[in-house]
Amino acid sequence: MSKPDEGLAGRHIVLGLSGGIACYKSAELVRELGRAGATVQVVMTEAAQAFITPVTMQALSGRPVLSSQWDAREPNSMAHINLSREADAILVAPASADFIAKIAQGRADELLSLLCVARPIDKCPLLLAPAMNREMWLHPATQRNVAQAVADGATVLGPGEGDQACGEIGDGRMLEATELCDELIAFFQPKLLAGQRVLITAGPTFEAIDPVRGITNLSSGKMGFAIARAAQEAGAEVTLVAGPVHLPTPRHVRRIDVRSAQQMHDAVLPLAPSQQVFVATAAVADWRPASLAEHKIKKDGTHRVPSFELSENPDILAAVARLPVRPYCVGFAAESQDVAHHAREKLLRKNVPLIVGNLGPATFGRDDNTLVLVDAAGDREIPTADKLSLARTLVREIADRLPT
Ligand code: CTP
């Protein structure tokens, strides 16, 4: 199993629940936030307690739930001030139509809305995860209130669309717990690539021999997908051109699925001139069968093995680096030995400013990796870590190298 992303380590989150059937997802959300390293203080409105009990939320968060501004347990009787001064963020999930209306109006008639109004706006961000029936979400009053809450500094996460508890289908579902946790982790990442367009290749390619066989390799695509996520978290608009892998698409990333090296090349080249950064993590097959058999190649009883002519595939990274208007190009070098030496050779041969070297057999399919960054200034090792942490480090390194 992969290690949980500790992207909220050291963060203290106030998780507010207003009334809605999506409260059942908030129980899982507390667990997710905890797994990501956060401490969580739950605050519930009276309506939320009709859907899920404070007992459940206390057991999962490990802290007594607060629900009243008159709570005598607070020594100074100022729960709204104490809560909002300690928190790194307030996440209201679910945020009902009524709660969003209160936020839009600045009302403060119970603890949760009171502490939202009382929070220092510049230090304690407010995130709202709407959850309601699709007609309620689309109602002009709700849309007006959401726009007002955003204008006043709130961030809206979702909503998602799909089956609703009422039996209808449409926009208004609260995001799933894992999605909300990922959104919160992304929210806290520094926006080092804000406004930049980043294009990434990932995974293996598959070069067909006949309709059922082909040449491929052991690349899992995990590093490329982690870089796509890290770049998106850093504020970039990310396009991921993926070979045949079954990994989930990182949130807000545009994904283009391809199979062969030629298809990857044809997807990348037209996009490349409009990008600021191109990261080639894909393990592109160097050769493909020169011709594709129309039908499955059968044994003919003679024990003669078939032989194949191979043609060379286009080098996608080198082709992008040759463009007259080119993005900042980052290549990967998957080697079995002498990583830094081969990486430098590729830096020069492909004429790119940065190559990231790694040991292919030690990393393909695994969740962690060790990288060596090779550029004109020298070699620098990035010690072993999980691929998402490495991806975030790499995003910082790339951002530092971009022309201002
Ligand atoms: N690459 C590419 N297109 C290819 C081959 C490689 O875009 N047809 C990119 C990879 O995505 C990687 C870098 O070039 O960023 C180096 O890939 P690698 O397979 O390590 O090197 P090759 O150029 O194929 O050289 P060799 O196989 O000799 O190591």
XYZ file of C-alpha atoms and ligand atoms in Angstrom:
433
model
C 0.000 0.000 0.000
C 1.216 3.483 -0.760
C 2.067 5.774 2.150
C -0.514 8.470 2.895
C 0.363 11.935 1.648
C 1.469 13.904 4.734
C 0.596 17.140 2.956
C -1.240 18.522 6.015
C 1.460 17.724 8.601
C 1.426 20.345 11.351
C -1.806 21.949 10.126
C -4.730 22.556 12.434
C -8.075 22.476 10.662
C -11.475 23.511 11.979
C -13.940 21.219 10.229
C -17.430 22.718 10.302
C -20.535 20.665 9.558
C -23.800 22.323 8.615
C -26.992 20.363 8.002
C -27.110 17.936 5.083
C -27.130 14.250 4.278
C -23.502 14.619 3.143
C -22.577 14.761 6.865
C -21.957 11.020 6.581
C -18.977 11.802 4.325
C -17.565 14.171 6.962
C -16.850 11.212 9.241
C -14.504 9.777 6.604
C -13.140 13.271 5.938
C -11.923 13.573 9.557
C -10.011 10.319 9.075
C -8.518 11.500 5.777
C -7.389 14.814 7.257
C -5.835 12.952 10.173
C -4.028 10.537 7.832
C -2.649 13.555 5.982
C -1.134 14.784 9.256
C -3.669 17.434 10.352
C -5.235 17.912 13.744
C -8.964 18.486 13.409
C -11.394 20.398 15.611
C -14.982 19.645 14.653
C -17.695 22.292 14.992
C -21.298 21.300 14.235
C -24.455 23.287 13.737
C -27.683 22.074 15.323
C -28.922 20.906 11.916
C -25.753 18.849 11.347
C -26.470 16.964 14.569
C -29.723 15.741 13.058
C -27.625 13.853 10.473
C -24.609 12.600 12.455
C -23.888 12.619 16.175
C -21.162 14.614 17.908
C -20.171 11.311 19.557
C -19.092 9.905 16.186
C -17.193 13.040 15.241
C -15.525 13.256 18.669
C -14.404 9.632 18.490
C -12.944 10.118 15.008
C -11.280 13.480 15.674
C -10.129 12.656 19.211
C -11.437 16.016 20.473
C -14.733 17.137 21.993
C -17.001 18.626 19.342
C -18.067 22.230 19.772
C -21.531 23.353 18.789
C -22.495 26.302 20.967
C -21.001 29.691 21.574
C -22.302 29.365 25.153
C -20.137 26.270 25.797
C -19.017 26.598 29.430
C -15.890 24.488 28.756
C -14.177 27.450 27.098
C -12.474 29.271 30.038
C -12.856 32.710 28.432
C -16.308 31.927 26.926
C -14.973 32.936 23.513
C -14.997 29.736 21.496
C -15.388 31.709 18.250
C -12.208 33.693 18.872
C -10.149 30.795 20.233
C -11.114 28.467 17.386
C -10.440 30.882 14.565
C -7.090 32.076 15.994
C -5.705 28.530 16.313
C -6.832 27.282 12.896
C -4.749 27.204 9.712
C -8.056 26.971 7.825
C -11.768 26.511 8.370
C -13.334 23.909 6.076
C -17.130 23.754 6.126
C -18.173 20.383 4.712
C -21.013 20.043 4.106
C -21.859 23.684 3.463
C -25.650 23.815 3.039
C -27.511 26.406 0.954
C -28.647 28.039 4.180
C -25.135 28.140 5.633
C -23.705 29.718 2.466
C -26.511 32.303 2.606
C -25.477 33.138 6.167
C -21.825 33.490 5.148
C -22.833 35.761 2.255
C -24.734 37.969 4.695
C -22.122 37.874 7.458
C -24.623 36.469 9.929
C -23.334 35.081 13.217
C -26.242 33.549 15.108
C -24.584 30.227 15.996
C -21.032 29.101 16.659
C -19.973 27.959 13.165
C -21.069 31.073 11.258
C -19.914 33.216 14.181
C -16.373 31.879 14.021
C -16.318 32.273 10.222
C -17.142 35.956 10.619
C -14.739 36.319 13.549
C -11.766 34.767 11.737
C -8.833 36.960 10.685
C -9.478 36.901 6.909
C -5.815 37.224 5.913
C -4.576 34.465 8.244
C -7.369 31.916 8.375
C -8.812 30.941 5.001
C -12.415 29.726 4.735
C -13.185 26.840 2.398
C -16.737 25.795 1.616
C -17.735 22.365 0.271
C -21.322 22.834 -0.937
C -23.722 19.915 -0.614
C -27.311 20.223 -1.739
C -29.960 19.195 -4.233
C -29.192 20.338 -7.782
C -32.178 22.736 -7.925
C -31.024 24.340 -4.690
C -27.487 24.666 -6.079
C -28.715 26.181 -9.348
C -31.152 28.547 -7.646
C -30.189 32.145 -8.464
C -30.147 33.029 -4.755
C -27.633 30.251 -4.019
C -25.458 31.229 -6.970
C -25.604 34.860 -5.837
C -24.633 33.870 -2.288
C -21.757 31.685 -3.499
C -20.458 34.544 -5.661
C -20.682 36.904 -2.664
C -18.897 34.445 -0.353
C -16.113 34.078 -2.937
C -15.902 37.866 -3.381
C -15.488 38.089 0.400
C -12.526 35.696 0.298
C -13.989 32.188 0.636
C -12.823 29.333 -1.581
C -15.439 26.936 -2.925
C -14.474 23.276 -3.341
C -16.738 21.541 -5.846
C -19.531 20.681 -5.797
C -19.369 17.424 -7.716
C -22.080 16.102 -9.959
C -23.851 12.765 -10.151
C -26.448 10.754 -8.203
C -28.024 12.668 -5.344
C -29.581 11.343 -2.141
C -32.954 12.655 -3.331
C -32.787 10.401 -6.411
C -32.070 13.236 -8.846
C -28.887 13.564 -10.888
C -26.903 16.775 -11.305
C -24.566 19.308 -9.700
C -24.572 19.747 -5.941
C -23.037 16.596 -4.466
C -20.372 17.219 -1.883
C -16.950 16.081 -3.087
C -15.771 12.763 -1.668
C -13.615 12.798 1.470
C -10.427 11.915 -0.405
C -11.115 14.636 -2.985
C -11.691 17.261 -0.293
C -8.534 16.225 1.509
C -6.552 16.482 -1.755
C -8.100 19.908 -2.418
C -7.029 21.109 1.014
C -3.491 19.764 0.554
C -3.321 21.529 -2.831
C -4.681 24.735 -1.290
C -1.675 24.958 1.041
C 0.981 24.308 -1.615
C 2.915 27.415 -2.705
C 1.666 28.601 -6.112
C 5.109 28.526 -7.727
C 3.754 27.791 -11.198
C 0.685 30.043 -11.099
C -0.502 30.840 -14.594
C 2.041 28.518 -16.275
C 1.075 25.795 -18.737
C 2.843 22.490 -18.108
C 2.833 19.508 -20.469
C 3.896 16.096 -19.154
C 4.356 12.677 -20.756
C 4.019 9.616 -18.527
C 3.963 5.837 -18.511
C 5.195 3.312 -21.029
C 4.259 3.154 -24.676
C 2.939 0.025 -26.386
C 4.134 -0.847 -29.859
C 1.806 -3.358 -31.465
C 3.208 -6.460 -33.181
C -0.187 -7.920 -34.027
C -3.719 -7.326 -32.662
C -2.914 -9.061 -29.336
C 0.828 -8.580 -28.733
C 3.241 -5.732 -28.472
C 6.502 -4.307 -27.148
C 6.254 -2.320 -23.936
C 8.189 -1.772 -20.701
C 7.763 -1.775 -16.930
C 7.160 1.953 -16.427
C 4.154 2.456 -14.117
C 3.584 6.134 -14.890
C 3.577 6.972 -11.169
C 6.357 9.573 -11.333
C 4.741 11.431 -14.235
C 1.329 11.387 -12.585
C 2.887 12.661 -9.330
C 4.545 15.525 -11.229
C 1.212 16.350 -12.895
C -0.426 16.546 -9.483
C 2.404 18.590 -7.956
C 2.417 21.039 -10.881
C -1.360 21.450 -10.638
C -1.112 21.999 -6.873
C 1.490 24.685 -7.644
C -1.091 26.531 -9.735
C -0.177 25.323 -13.235
C -2.604 24.396 -15.989
C -1.488 20.821 -16.612
C -1.892 18.516 -19.611
C -0.820 14.916 -19.103
C -0.213 12.717 -22.143
C -0.348 9.207 -20.731
C 0.664 5.869 -22.196
C -1.352 2.762 -21.263
C -1.583 2.892 -17.436
C -4.541 2.547 -15.090
C -3.742 5.364 -12.690
C -6.425 7.855 -11.627
C -6.096 11.278 -13.255
C -4.945 13.891 -10.720
C -7.641 16.458 -9.974
C -8.020 19.335 -12.463
C -5.453 17.799 -14.833
C -6.350 17.408 -18.513
C -5.422 13.889 -19.609
C -4.847 12.621 -23.147
C -4.506 8.830 -23.403
C -2.266 7.398 -26.097
C -0.761 3.992 -26.793
C 2.214 4.166 -29.122
C 5.255 6.443 -29.231
C 4.025 7.892 -32.513
C 0.633 8.735 -30.958
C 2.417 10.321 -27.978
C 4.559 12.353 -30.357
C 1.493 13.447 -32.359
C -0.352 14.495 -29.187
C 2.611 16.417 -27.736
C 4.080 18.317 -30.683
C 1.086 20.541 -31.554
C 0.624 21.472 -27.869
C 4.273 22.075 -27.000
C 4.766 25.625 -28.421
C 1.993 27.017 -26.192
C 3.501 25.540 -22.988
C 5.959 27.112 -20.584
C 7.257 23.746 -19.315
C 7.555 20.269 -20.855
C 8.441 17.336 -18.604
C 9.125 14.053 -20.413
C 8.833 11.262 -17.870
C 7.448 8.668 -20.298
C 9.514 5.555 -20.938
C 9.035 5.764 -24.691
C 9.811 2.589 -26.627
C 12.815 3.313 -28.817
C 11.678 0.960 -31.592
C 8.439 -0.359 -33.034
C 7.770 -3.310 -35.348
C 8.214 -2.012 -38.878
C 4.894 -3.515 -39.906
C 1.793 -4.467 -37.965
C 0.440 -7.963 -38.650
C -3.259 -7.692 -39.463
C -4.072 -10.933 -37.614
C -2.554 -12.769 -34.669
C 0.719 -14.390 -35.690
C 0.218 -18.180 -35.308
C 2.675 -21.020 -34.733
C 2.955 -22.961 -37.990
C 4.200 -26.249 -36.511
C 7.758 -25.876 -37.821
C 9.185 -24.493 -34.527
C 10.597 -21.558 -36.499
C 10.346 -18.382 -34.430
C 9.132 -15.259 -36.181
C 11.592 -12.408 -36.613
C 10.687 -8.737 -36.726
C 12.075 -5.746 -38.518
C 12.116 -2.740 -36.184
C 11.846 0.958 -37.039
C 13.070 3.756 -34.792
C 10.455 5.828 -32.985
C 10.624 9.620 -33.017
C 12.402 11.154 -30.017
C 9.635 13.295 -28.547
C 11.781 15.240 -26.089
C 14.422 16.044 -28.698
C 11.690 17.093 -31.153
C 10.173 19.510 -28.617
C 13.628 20.863 -27.761
C 14.188 21.607 -31.488
C 11.040 23.744 -31.810
C 11.745 27.394 -32.638
C 9.451 28.416 -29.758
C 10.030 25.850 -27.073
C 8.984 25.357 -23.475
C 11.520 24.819 -20.694
C 12.325 21.126 -21.312
C 12.960 18.574 -18.579
C 13.955 15.033 -19.512
C 14.242 11.885 -17.450
C 16.982 9.311 -17.799
C 16.037 5.843 -16.615
C 19.305 3.945 -16.394
C 20.532 0.669 -14.977
C 23.990 2.082 -14.011
C 26.106 5.291 -14.093
C 22.994 7.448 -13.768
C 24.666 10.877 -13.628
C 27.008 10.073 -16.521
C 24.209 8.914 -18.831
C 21.962 11.774 -17.724
C 24.619 14.322 -18.724
C 25.090 12.613 -22.067
C 21.305 12.964 -22.671
C 21.370 16.613 -21.563
C 23.811 17.362 -24.361
C 22.398 14.983 -26.991
C 18.814 16.203 -26.564
C 19.840 19.827 -25.981
C 17.660 20.328 -22.901
C 18.474 22.406 -19.788
C 17.615 19.766 -17.160
C 17.741 15.971 -16.999
C 16.467 14.004 -14.013
C 18.347 10.734 -13.652
C 17.091 7.662 -11.849
C 17.711 3.917 -11.706
C 14.973 2.331 -13.817
C 14.945 -1.162 -12.244
C 14.940 0.357 -8.725
C 11.962 2.622 -9.358
C 9.652 1.194 -12.036
C 6.339 0.438 -10.334
C 7.531 1.508 -6.869
C 6.184 4.350 -4.755
C 9.549 5.882 -3.936
C 12.602 6.895 -5.889
C 15.972 8.666 -5.700
C 16.747 11.368 -8.258
C 19.832 13.131 -9.501
C 19.349 16.525 -11.153
C 21.826 17.193 -13.929
C 22.125 20.628 -15.509
C 24.790 23.056 -16.704
C 25.650 23.906 -13.087
C 26.415 20.309 -12.043
C 24.798 17.242 -10.452
C 22.641 17.243 -7.347
C 21.078 14.227 -5.660
C 17.572 14.392 -4.244
C 17.470 11.731 -1.528
C 15.028 8.819 -1.540
C 11.443 9.858 -0.885
C 7.932 8.997 -2.022
C 7.225 10.067 -5.592
C 4.788 12.860 -4.663
C 7.351 14.492 -2.346
C 9.983 14.172 -5.076
C 7.542 15.653 -7.575
C 6.949 18.674 -5.314
C 10.709 19.143 -4.940
C 11.141 18.897 -8.695
C 8.390 21.481 -9.254
C 10.308 23.866 -6.956
C 13.526 23.196 -8.861
C 11.808 23.832 -12.201
C 10.096 27.008 -10.935
C 13.503 28.315 -9.756
C 14.958 27.774 -13.223
C 12.180 29.378 -15.270
C 12.941 32.714 -16.887
C 11.219 35.477 -14.947
N 12.248 10.219 -24.793
C 11.334 10.691 -25.698
N 11.100 10.013 -26.857
C 11.783 8.891 -27.147
C 12.742 8.398 -26.222
C 12.942 9.086 -25.053
O 10.689 11.716 -25.435
N 11.541 8.261 -28.272
C 12.500 10.986 -23.588
C 12.079 10.295 -22.306
O 10.750 10.618 -21.971
C 13.091 10.820 -21.308
C 14.322 11.062 -22.118
O 13.893 11.170 -23.478
O 12.695 12.077 -20.805
C 15.353 9.954 -22.047
O 14.730 8.710 -22.279
P 15.542 7.350 -22.134
O 14.647 6.235 -22.520
O 16.185 7.309 -20.780
O 16.702 7.569 -23.167
P 16.832 7.336 -24.702
O 16.874 8.673 -25.350
O 15.786 6.408 -25.193
O 18.276 6.680 -24.780
P 18.747 5.186 -24.344
O 17.595 4.280 -24.619
O 19.916 4.964 -25.202
O 19.110 5.278 -22.883
